[in-house]
XYZ file of C-alpha atoms in Angstrom:
598
model
C 53.793 46.693 -31.414
C 56.721 49.044 -31.401
C 60.319 48.579 -31.634
C 63.664 50.090 -30.586
C 66.893 48.566 -32.073
C 69.900 47.644 -30.009
C 72.595 45.426 -30.931
C 74.764 43.140 -29.104
C 77.278 46.372 -28.838
C 75.200 48.179 -27.187
C 76.856 50.357 -23.844
C 75.736 49.265 -20.724
C 74.227 52.166 -19.756
C 71.377 51.343 -22.440
C 70.571 48.014 -20.573
C 68.247 47.658 -18.491
C 68.867 48.512 -14.461
C 71.227 46.698 -12.396
C 69.482 43.231 -10.360
C 69.836 43.284 -6.476
C 72.074 39.947 -7.121
C 75.187 40.552 -9.984
C 75.698 37.120 -12.416
C 78.927 35.370 -12.332
C 80.023 34.646 -15.728
C 81.979 31.188 -16.252
C 85.060 31.125 -17.310
C 85.437 29.715 -20.917
C 86.991 26.547 -20.738
C 84.340 25.667 -17.719
C 81.155 26.242 -19.825
C 78.601 23.562 -20.707
C 77.299 25.714 -23.022
C 78.577 25.112 -27.180
C 79.256 28.208 -28.329
C 77.560 29.032 -31.686
C 79.094 28.751 -35.564
C 79.871 32.649 -36.684
C 77.706 31.225 -39.918
C 74.749 30.443 -36.972
C 75.042 33.423 -35.305
C 71.595 35.006 -35.671
C 71.520 38.422 -36.512
C 70.413 40.363 -33.299
C 66.442 41.512 -34.494
C 64.786 44.588 -32.927
C 63.783 44.777 -29.367
C 60.090 44.753 -28.136
C 59.252 46.877 -25.694
C 57.441 45.116 -22.539
C 53.913 45.532 -22.796
C 53.085 44.207 -18.894
C 49.620 45.481 -17.820
C 49.704 47.718 -14.048
C 53.126 48.922 -15.020
C 55.043 45.332 -14.836
C 58.141 45.098 -16.115
C 61.339 42.342 -16.278
C 64.654 43.999 -15.588
C 67.713 42.713 -17.428
C 71.045 41.495 -15.194
C 74.086 43.469 -17.054
C 77.035 41.575 -17.980
C 79.725 42.908 -20.212
C 80.723 40.664 -23.194
C 83.218 39.471 -25.662
C 82.365 39.270 -29.017
C 82.356 35.513 -28.571
C 79.846 36.283 -26.165
C 77.485 38.144 -28.173
C 73.296 37.133 -27.015
C 71.375 36.189 -29.517
C 68.051 39.005 -28.283
C 69.780 41.672 -26.798
C 66.450 42.154 -24.733
C 66.745 38.926 -23.058
C 68.330 38.084 -19.383
C 69.747 34.921 -20.137
C 71.429 36.906 -23.302
C 73.568 38.998 -20.942
C 75.117 36.131 -20.646
C 73.579 33.613 -18.260
C 76.248 32.174 -15.366
C 76.626 28.859 -16.385
C 77.624 26.799 -13.927
C 80.921 25.209 -14.116
C 81.250 21.364 -14.254
C 77.466 20.534 -13.621
C 76.998 17.805 -12.187
C 74.593 15.431 -13.966
C 71.292 14.137 -12.118
C 70.598 10.542 -11.928
C 66.955 11.242 -10.518
C 63.658 10.521 -12.606
C 62.984 14.458 -14.903
C 59.618 16.216 -14.894
C 57.911 14.987 -17.741
C 56.817 18.528 -18.496
C 60.154 19.042 -19.615
C 60.868 15.830 -21.520
C 57.190 16.856 -23.854
C 59.382 20.178 -23.820
C 62.393 18.954 -25.333
C 60.343 16.726 -28.110
C 58.600 19.678 -29.004
C 61.790 21.360 -29.347
C 63.239 18.437 -31.824
C 60.618 18.878 -33.573
C 61.712 22.244 -34.088
C 58.282 23.896 -33.198
C 60.226 26.260 -30.503
C 57.933 25.595 -27.810
C 57.704 24.020 -24.320
C 53.890 21.966 -23.233
C 54.702 21.329 -19.138
C 52.506 18.856 -17.602
C 52.257 17.465 -13.852
C 55.448 16.707 -11.697
C 57.258 14.126 -10.112
C 57.161 14.093 -5.974
C 61.032 15.807 -5.974
C 62.748 17.493 -2.986
C 60.853 20.596 -2.653
C 63.768 23.394 -2.763
C 65.757 21.319 -5.843
C 65.567 22.768 -9.414
C 64.347 19.857 -10.717
C 61.306 20.039 -8.181
C 60.501 23.942 -8.840
C 60.594 24.215 -12.998
C 58.178 21.264 -12.346
C 56.362 23.228 -10.176
C 56.328 25.839 -13.030
C 54.977 23.485 -15.158
C 52.249 22.399 -13.046
C 51.214 25.994 -12.831
C 51.387 26.757 -16.583
C 48.607 23.660 -16.107
C 46.577 24.957 -13.667
C 46.792 28.018 -15.697
C 45.416 26.538 -18.298
C 42.911 24.725 -17.378
C 41.268 27.827 -15.341
C 41.502 29.446 -18.966
C 39.165 27.296 -21.258
C 37.384 27.838 -23.168
C 34.302 30.261 -22.139
C 32.279 29.708 -25.350
C 32.782 25.704 -25.482
C 31.778 25.933 -21.569
C 28.743 28.117 -22.099
C 27.231 25.632 -24.797
C 28.519 22.307 -22.736
C 30.622 21.834 -25.787
C 32.751 18.462 -25.062
C 29.142 16.980 -24.042
C 27.483 17.746 -27.492
C 29.851 16.575 -29.148
C 29.515 13.460 -27.245
C 26.193 13.062 -28.484
C 26.922 13.719 -32.090
C 29.000 10.956 -32.326
C 27.116 8.870 -29.611
C 23.156 9.881 -30.562
C 21.114 11.445 -33.166
C 21.115 14.936 -34.325
C 19.782 17.658 -36.304
C 21.753 20.358 -37.514
C 19.633 23.483 -39.814
C 21.049 26.052 -41.425
C 20.269 29.411 -43.079
C 22.881 31.405 -44.384
C 23.189 34.454 -47.043
C 26.153 35.148 -49.007
C 26.964 38.614 -51.548
C 30.253 38.830 -52.972
C 30.119 43.114 -53.460
C 33.366 42.760 -55.240
C 32.234 40.564 -58.003
C 28.728 42.290 -57.829
C 26.887 38.801 -57.757
C 22.953 38.851 -56.102
C 23.009 37.367 -52.791
C 23.517 33.649 -52.725
C 20.878 31.453 -50.090
C 22.275 28.425 -48.441
C 19.622 26.013 -46.901
C 20.694 22.569 -45.088
C 19.108 20.172 -42.624
C 21.249 18.136 -42.116
C 19.936 14.850 -39.801
C 22.630 12.149 -38.230
C 22.319 8.804 -36.586
C 26.179 8.019 -36.115
C 26.190 5.095 -34.396
C 24.143 3.452 -36.596
C 26.069 5.348 -39.703
C 22.688 6.624 -41.020
C 22.487 10.490 -42.455
C 20.214 12.189 -44.718
C 20.269 16.086 -45.551
C 18.187 18.573 -47.860
C 20.355 21.084 -49.566
C 18.225 24.265 -51.273
C 20.362 26.988 -53.153
C 18.184 29.961 -54.249
C 19.873 33.556 -55.795
C 18.040 36.942 -55.463
C 15.586 35.174 -52.742
C 14.381 33.139 -56.448
C 14.754 29.509 -55.645
C 17.412 27.896 -57.687
C 18.140 24.142 -57.453
C 17.635 21.740 -54.471
C 19.193 18.643 -53.763
C 19.432 15.400 -51.161
C 22.702 13.891 -50.140
C 21.943 10.321 -47.675
C 24.734 7.798 -46.275
C 23.622 4.665 -44.913
C 26.303 2.332 -43.956
C 28.777 1.708 -47.518
C 26.030 3.728 -49.648
C 25.932 7.387 -51.185
C 22.655 8.219 -52.082
C 22.018 11.952 -54.315
C 18.951 12.548 -55.502
C 18.865 16.031 -57.929
C 14.933 17.029 -58.678
C 15.472 19.479 -60.748
C 18.160 17.757 -63.566
C 17.342 13.953 -62.818
C 13.926 12.507 -61.902
C 15.823 9.222 -60.443
C 17.460 8.874 -57.030
C 21.193 7.361 -57.703
C 23.253 5.681 -55.670
C 27.457 3.904 -55.406
C 28.464 1.691 -52.669
C 32.012 2.800 -51.021
C 33.513 -0.710 -50.853
C 34.850 -1.974 -53.269
C 34.580 1.275 -55.056
C 37.456 1.023 -57.769
C 37.287 -2.518 -58.896
C 33.512 -1.651 -59.710
C 34.346 1.256 -61.378
C 37.048 -0.417 -63.790
C 34.204 -2.972 -64.520
C 31.598 -0.541 -65.336
C 30.410 1.020 -68.380
C 31.849 4.224 -67.444
C 34.693 3.287 -67.257
C 34.943 2.775 -70.842
C 33.216 5.545 -72.372
C 35.529 7.538 -70.392
C 38.660 5.931 -71.340
C 39.436 5.870 -67.823
C 40.780 3.159 -65.517
C 41.731 4.395 -61.474
C 45.000 2.558 -60.790
C 45.120 3.123 -57.354
C 42.176 1.780 -54.397
C 39.324 5.403 -53.692
C 37.785 3.215 -51.395
C 36.394 6.076 -48.902
C 34.564 5.630 -45.273
C 32.405 8.419 -44.649
C 32.135 6.583 -40.696
C 35.846 7.176 -39.575
C 34.943 7.385 -36.066
C 32.891 3.356 -35.237
C 30.408 2.685 -33.715
C 31.775 2.305 -29.908
C 31.777 6.234 -29.674
C 34.874 8.276 -29.051
C 37.258 5.666 -31.046
C 39.097 6.271 -34.162
C 40.498 4.582 -37.029
C 43.720 7.131 -37.523
C 47.179 5.522 -37.619
C 48.280 4.896 -34.147
C 52.392 4.049 -32.664
C 52.403 1.242 -32.005
C 52.433 -0.425 -27.868
C 56.013 -1.459 -28.508
C 57.290 1.883 -30.227
C 56.002 3.735 -27.703
C 57.255 1.585 -24.688
C 60.773 1.784 -26.293
C 60.544 5.533 -26.107
C 59.345 5.826 -23.033
C 62.459 4.615 -22.413
C 63.786 6.226 -23.939
C 62.793 9.188 -22.814
C 64.000 8.166 -19.094
C 67.441 7.619 -20.506
C 67.304 11.778 -21.602
C 66.447 12.692 -17.988
C 68.850 10.959 -16.347
C 71.071 11.707 -18.796
C 70.057 15.848 -18.385
C 70.862 18.814 -16.184
C 69.469 20.798 -14.322
C 71.238 23.299 -11.785
C 69.727 26.969 -10.644
C 72.709 29.569 -12.131
C 73.788 32.955 -10.098
C 71.926 35.097 -12.431
C 68.693 36.460 -11.677
C 65.567 39.114 -12.885
C 63.508 41.099 -10.826
C 59.779 41.614 -11.874
C 57.817 44.733 -10.429
C 53.735 43.759 -10.017
C 51.492 46.302 -7.368
C 54.900 48.419 -6.373
C 56.825 45.192 -5.356
C 59.542 43.665 -6.498
C 60.345 40.108 -6.806
C 63.905 38.685 -8.017
C 63.754 36.011 -9.846
C 66.249 32.892 -9.725
C 67.337 30.771 -13.224
C 67.695 27.626 -13.369
C 70.042 26.041 -16.534
C 69.114 22.990 -18.539
C 71.327 21.133 -20.552
C 69.958 17.922 -22.934
C 72.142 16.049 -24.018
C 73.533 16.515 -28.035
C 73.338 11.603 -28.413
C 69.896 11.378 -26.416
C 67.943 14.267 -28.840
C 69.538 12.215 -31.763
C 68.625 9.372 -30.691
C 65.062 10.290 -29.851
C 65.032 11.374 -33.709
C 66.822 8.166 -35.073
C 63.434 6.861 -33.302
C 60.560 8.458 -34.788
C 62.236 8.737 -38.259
C 62.940 4.847 -37.842
C 58.648 4.455 -36.941
C 57.635 6.688 -39.864
C 60.251 4.677 -42.678
C 59.988 0.898 -41.379
C 57.476 1.102 -38.562
C 53.644 -0.007 -38.714
C 52.625 3.558 -37.624
C 53.965 4.275 -41.906
C 52.415 1.584 -43.258
C 49.297 2.505 -42.142
C 49.910 6.301 -43.322
C 50.739 5.316 -46.711
C 47.767 2.992 -46.713
C 45.495 5.844 -45.862
C 47.649 8.527 -48.785
C 46.537 5.575 -51.325
C 42.719 5.589 -49.989
C 42.427 9.202 -50.576
C 43.792 9.343 -53.727
C 46.635 11.152 -53.167
C 49.462 10.343 -57.250
C 52.856 9.266 -56.226
C 52.294 8.089 -52.534
C 55.494 6.458 -51.787
C 57.352 9.267 -52.611
C 55.331 12.010 -50.498
C 55.471 9.965 -47.067
C 59.308 9.870 -47.585
C 59.355 13.803 -48.596
C 57.669 13.385 -45.247
C 60.649 10.946 -43.505
C 63.210 13.263 -44.535
C 61.988 15.913 -42.600
C 63.396 13.887 -40.133
C 67.446 13.350 -41.690
C 68.585 16.523 -39.746
C 70.568 15.659 -36.526
C 71.246 17.855 -33.648
C 75.292 18.823 -33.681
C 75.358 20.349 -30.146
C 73.889 20.388 -26.651
C 70.483 21.349 -26.732
C 70.265 24.802 -23.531
C 67.169 26.553 -21.856
C 67.168 29.285 -19.244
C 64.192 29.355 -16.812
C 62.901 32.004 -14.691
C 61.214 31.303 -11.487
C 59.457 34.019 -9.115
C 59.401 32.682 -5.268
C 56.120 31.081 -6.166
C 57.804 28.550 -8.619
C 55.527 30.727 -11.525
C 58.104 30.025 -14.760
C 58.331 33.605 -15.656
C 61.204 33.750 -18.554
C 62.368 31.001 -20.930
C 64.963 31.363 -23.619
C 67.409 29.504 -25.359
C 71.077 30.668 -24.150
C 71.938 29.755 -27.647
C 70.759 28.634 -30.677
C 69.920 25.086 -31.499
C 71.790 23.929 -34.057
C 71.570 20.659 -36.638
C 73.752 19.761 -39.306
C 71.440 21.290 -42.001
C 72.568 24.145 -41.191
C 68.996 24.664 -39.188
C 69.260 26.290 -35.811
C 66.239 27.203 -33.719
C 66.092 29.992 -31.025
C 63.243 31.367 -28.361
C 63.183 33.460 -25.419
C 59.594 33.810 -23.887
C 58.262 36.460 -21.238
C 55.217 35.724 -19.383
C 53.572 38.486 -17.268
C 50.601 37.880 -16.540
C 49.462 39.576 -13.119
C 47.496 36.621 -12.289
C 48.135 34.015 -14.517
C 51.664 34.949 -15.825
C 50.475 32.872 -19.133
C 48.469 35.215 -19.371
C 50.542 38.076 -21.081
C 53.130 36.433 -22.916
C 55.909 38.098 -25.476
C 58.400 36.563 -27.261
C 60.702 35.789 -30.197
C 61.531 33.325 -32.186
C 63.927 32.301 -34.926
C 64.987 29.723 -37.275
C 67.524 30.097 -39.723
C 66.424 27.736 -42.408
C 69.423 26.412 -44.955
C 73.120 27.141 -44.411
C 73.340 30.016 -46.204
C 72.082 31.921 -43.280
C 68.154 32.591 -44.633
C 65.878 33.284 -41.654
C 62.698 33.871 -40.446
C 61.760 35.359 -37.055
C 58.280 36.128 -35.062
C 58.286 38.566 -33.147
C 54.418 38.323 -31.354
C 53.036 39.784 -27.540
C 49.252 37.849 -26.233
C 47.297 38.670 -24.005
C 44.566 37.995 -22.530
C 42.089 39.551 -19.854
C 39.347 38.207 -18.113
C 36.838 40.540 -16.005
C 33.393 39.438 -14.587
C 32.031 37.541 -17.465
C 33.465 39.881 -20.253
C 37.233 37.894 -21.998
C 39.285 39.306 -24.241
C 42.408 37.803 -26.236
C 44.644 39.922 -28.572
C 47.297 38.742 -30.528
C 50.411 40.838 -32.500
C 52.385 38.852 -34.810
C 55.238 40.320 -36.923
C 57.353 37.814 -38.952
C 60.422 38.991 -40.700
C 61.763 36.958 -43.690
C 65.591 37.777 -44.165
C 66.930 36.113 -47.634
C 70.779 36.988 -47.670
C 71.480 38.345 -50.464
C 68.217 39.327 -51.632
C 66.805 41.981 -47.748
C 64.066 41.416 -45.760
C 60.679 41.495 -45.912
C 57.580 41.561 -43.442
C 54.432 40.624 -42.363
C 52.001 41.488 -39.868
C 49.153 39.642 -38.077
C 46.748 41.544 -35.774
C 43.921 39.927 -34.018
C 41.402 40.411 -31.753
C 38.462 38.402 -29.602
C 35.976 39.573 -27.263
C 33.715 36.688 -25.708
C 30.879 38.117 -22.825
C 29.496 34.827 -21.240
C 26.665 36.411 -19.976
C 25.107 37.953 -23.524
C 26.820 35.267 -25.184
C 27.671 37.398 -27.231
C 31.621 37.590 -29.751
C 33.395 39.501 -31.970
C 36.650 38.371 -33.892
C 38.908 40.634 -35.666
C 42.356 39.768 -37.490
C 43.705 41.435 -40.252
C 47.415 40.331 -41.929
C 49.413 42.285 -43.915
C 52.831 41.886 -45.916
C 55.331 44.902 -46.784
C 53.085 47.355 -45.172
C 49.960 46.049 -47.550
C 46.975 44.906 -46.766
C 46.179 41.492 -47.856
C 43.288 40.585 -45.636
C 41.217 41.448 -43.197
C 38.379 39.173 -41.503
C 35.307 40.752 -39.001
C 33.033 38.542 -37.740
C 30.473 38.872 -35.273
C 27.052 36.805 -33.397
C 25.990 35.627 -30.465
C 23.929 32.188 -28.902
C 20.277 32.139 -28.157
C 17.973 29.136 -27.029
C 21.178 27.679 -24.658
C 20.339 23.907 -23.023
C 23.974 24.057 -22.118
C 24.963 20.153 -23.611
C 21.990 19.442 -25.583
C 20.975 22.505 -28.395
C 21.528 25.768 -29.570
C 21.568 28.535 -31.789
C 23.895 30.169 -32.945
C 23.625 33.558 -34.811
C 25.733 33.996 -37.074
C 24.890 38.781 -37.515
C 27.575 39.411 -39.947
C 30.872 37.624 -41.453
C 33.381 39.765 -43.268
C 36.282 39.815 -45.707
C 38.294 41.758 -46.859
C 41.127 41.282 -49.510
C 43.671 43.735 -50.752
C 41.313 46.470 -48.953
C 38.425 45.322 -51.010
C 35.499 43.396 -49.469
C 35.190 39.986 -51.133
C 32.359 38.705 -49.520
C 29.854 39.138 -46.379
C 27.584 36.069 -44.744
C 25.718 35.899 -42.022
C 22.567 33.245 -40.994
C 22.039 31.495 -38.209
C 22.504 27.670 -37.428
C 21.168 25.625 -34.666
C 22.306 22.002 -33.184
C 19.716 19.751 -31.310
C 19.401 15.951 -30.968
C 16.922 14.286 -33.418
C 13.899 13.161 -31.872
C 12.946 10.688 -34.685
C 14.935 8.190 -37.313
C 16.945 9.241 -40.531
C 14.923 8.750 -43.479
C 16.969 6.846 -45.977
C 15.553 6.793 -49.847
C 13.669 3.758 -50.332
C 14.462 3.131 -54.040
C 17.975 4.228 -56.139
C 19.436 3.333 -59.249
C 22.923 1.986 -58.704
C 25.671 4.385 -60.957
C 27.809 1.310 -61.568
C 25.240 -0.572 -62.790
C 24.127 1.130 -65.443
C 24.801 0.132 -69.497
C 26.559 3.407 -71.822
C 22.429 3.579 -72.419
C 21.543 3.924 -69.515
C 24.376 6.635 -68.962
C 23.588 8.434 -72.357
C 19.702 9.073 -71.297
C 20.852 10.362 -68.001
C 23.074 12.964 -69.444
C 20.501 13.952 -72.733
C 18.125 14.268 -69.142
C 20.407 16.801 -67.503
C 21.208 18.900 -70.518
C 17.811 18.964 -71.087
C 16.571 19.979 -67.729
C 19.225 22.674 -67.167
C 18.366 24.341 -70.809
C 14.982 24.877 -68.567
C 17.753 26.168 -65.550
C 19.382 28.089 -66.747
C 16.495 30.022 -68.914
C 15.073 30.598 -65.340
C 18.216 31.997 -63.981
C 18.156 34.409 -66.787
C 14.802 35.535 -66.219
C 16.004 36.633 -62.091
C 16.602 40.340 -61.883
C 18.415 41.933 -59.400
């Protein structure tokens, strides 16, 4: 992405051509939009040239500006002082669900907007047009579903993994050129019957095509089995239930001088027998009802008004005028939602369940860790949140942005600007800028990006270019870039992925992968042929992987070891005998490894 330096003081002649409709600049005392304080006003970043397919070009309206009206991003239309309507009236109607979700996302400082279906409002009202714009986004996303998933019937395969029995056979070769190490082979055969909570997998590791080790890992409800014939003659097991208590009472704890303070009781069957249900923490019905009511109240208090600004979009030689819609989200309502979220995380059922799961996973200082997470919601907005949307005559959203950065009382401020320039679906070509001022000193990070999706016959191509700019006051500026390219041919079932990351012009990581799918029975089985996966670090090839994986229904029962020794029932003498057996066999394995030539 080439960029040109354009400061807010740039002359009128340096800006884009004048639109057919001149923006009407409101008087200062009539403007609803709050003015950003000097400490929070971002430096105008570099301007990204429009890279639109088929000579698509967005033209920006021109409006003289005072110093107090300087735009956040000089290239974006609403930063040419969009005509904020004088004393806009508040709407009392129910608001667009998609916009409400956009607000919640913005409140969480993610800098994005998600849209869903619309209310049935008056056809030409600003609310209805914006709702239709969000609805078109949903339609575009539905039509751009991952074609790999569609080709494989992945949704049905994934469902069968949770509701039936599946077998996965994998065979991969790995080399590490940077270490001059021989090829490592890994072969895995895994059978799983999820509804009946049974899993059995055989693993084989080889070096330079010489077998090094075989072992078995199996699970039956709340018991785990492990067998390593090369080291131990017996199969050993341990039960998940009451693991912490049983370990502390075992000979292992006495010999190691170790006592487990926190519960380590684990459940490998996170999904229960009923199917795709989950034991993950859920917000209570009461909280969700309160949140729904609060969002409805926010919708009632929100302002949505048309503006007199306009931009022009040229596609296929035709110029279309795009009207602006100005949205104001009340500061108090935004902060009320943050209050509700933080209270639920700190004192609600959701917070209690999350703390319990952290304790079960062995996280140290659980309460301190969770308090730090809750503290992320300490800050509150200091002004109303403003957003601008521009729609074409078919109600496609072609541009959205924050006229001023949304500021918080801890010095954090968030602003964004996005252009949607696709010919068929506007979201096929997205260019934008996200900027976050991270503290009161003015340290900031910006993300300048462009993403394009092209579908031609059976081929889909996705490209993404991202530049991250970190600004440290008194230190300087550093940059990082990500270039990503994805190609998929649904007819040949072939794919290719390339990614490259750099920091201040120096290569950090390069990732290249290509392969294909064979023997596809849609919704049932497939074979993944991984031709190559290469990873380079700082310009040197670190790892290469190739191989294949087959996924198919299991046609037999999962076998579980019939006999085993419970590790936590062993005496000190039993443990010593086991250790001696491991040491003796390890010496033999080491001799065999040293005899391998490569």
